[in-house]
Amino acid sequence: MSETETKVQQMSFWDHLQELRTRLIRCVLFLAAGFCITYAFRFRIWEWVKKPLVEVYLMQLESHNVSAPDVFFSFTGVSEPFFSLLRVAFWAAGFLVAPLIFYQVWAFIRPGLYERERKMVIPFVFATTFCFLSGAVFAYIFAFKSIAGILVEQAIIAELRPNLKLDEYLDIFINTIVGTGLVFEMPVLIYFLARFRLITAKWMLKYWRHASIVIMFAAAIITPGDILVTTVFLSLMMIGLYFISVAVAWFAAPKESP
């Protein structure tokens, strides 16, 4: 094995803990700095957060010839609006500083990589950030609106008027956006699992049917309601992501020395 293929010097268990502590502290500092920015724009961000539901609801009202209500959201505690907007600003800060956080993840796993792999910092940070933000955008534009459309249609047909609680809405919104963003990190995760010989493209292809069943089951849970098209579309998207990950695993597999 050439010198460029050797790994970085071995670190002790306590060295790893110290490195993890350093990276976590830096992530917290980045989040704090981002939070100072996003908190100043919390009301504008809130308008962006509630926009998908309001648009879908007004569209459903128009299709059913129902007049629009004056109020969509409500709160039951004096401190609820303050802490809800705090949550909005915090998660917005996470998206804002995502590249810096992903770099800290890279810096932590970097000592376990080969010398030539350590030079892939820019592709890694770009790929993880791109995948995460792509998943979030997909959830915001399609997934969340689809789920909201299914749920509000049932309410309109039942002649129910909205009086939504802030915390409950934010739970659904944040879980959908962040969860989908993390799902889109699958190709990056598979890349490193393949590099460390923990998984292979051949193994993934062998069990693709099992993976498809699990994916369809997960898609059915994520997309409640009786509209099959939404579940099928989300399932096909996740299965497509799985096969993209197969290609990534094949590409990332360590080449055997001659």
Steps between C-alpha positions, in 0.01 A plus 500: 500500500646839401570776746205702373271209578594480866262623761560785737670412828288300739309690765422369846147471638550816706636682197180414315289628789698823510462539124125436525471757778684759291281440196178515703603827664573649160162384368328666796691823436405494132135441591512785751646736240240392244224535757596864561434562131184294453338625822507852359295372204277262698174664389595483132609139544168421668316638197704260287430209738121541500477579127461139373205423728326834442537468122370145496211586732391802296519291184284230656251760622473646151443159345219431750353852477554572868588844637845545652528534882656802667728295727710189429722466805444547871689456827388372839785629716650845548852376426406274207549758219839603640636146525344396169675783317815405690475150352447643153814715533703210640421258218549774242846555652570129455431528127703820478815349651451149359822511292705591808343220703560246226861612487531424872361151432766457232773628731398243762510197269803630308765327719354160405535559127786441259719790397340536156152490654586783736523729198130450422384756754348738244305226311380356833375831639341590167333158459362482855373858490348455154326173593365640827369823348360314198302274731373801696395681182327188371311466829402867501381513140340158467491270803372744760248658266374155402454397862338834586268473201377159608440605859330836437273355233352268760441797732330706229273214395404456866429878514763560769667838542874529572626602842844343485740489792846636426698222668314219326540660160872556554543137609358375169681759290844458659481120509405488132763748379793379714408131468488513121828691493665226704353227277665670202836450672477128416748512207762673715454249783521207258821644355683481832349164594631369168841659554529324836385169342191486720268480201534420129305579186457127440341455843265795443391360164446157652257637761340776294158330519514494878611863501212592267244347734645692796502821294138461389394428856683812620348710220151381596561619856649834394211574263176435689168518324317323221683653201711217362683719248691684774619178662603351166691813399688517831577127483641531148710798607650309794557187292673714238717642777580144608626404153699822479659386827579163337695683230673704768594182690644346183703814430621534859606136548875479573693359209700188573877537474650306204 
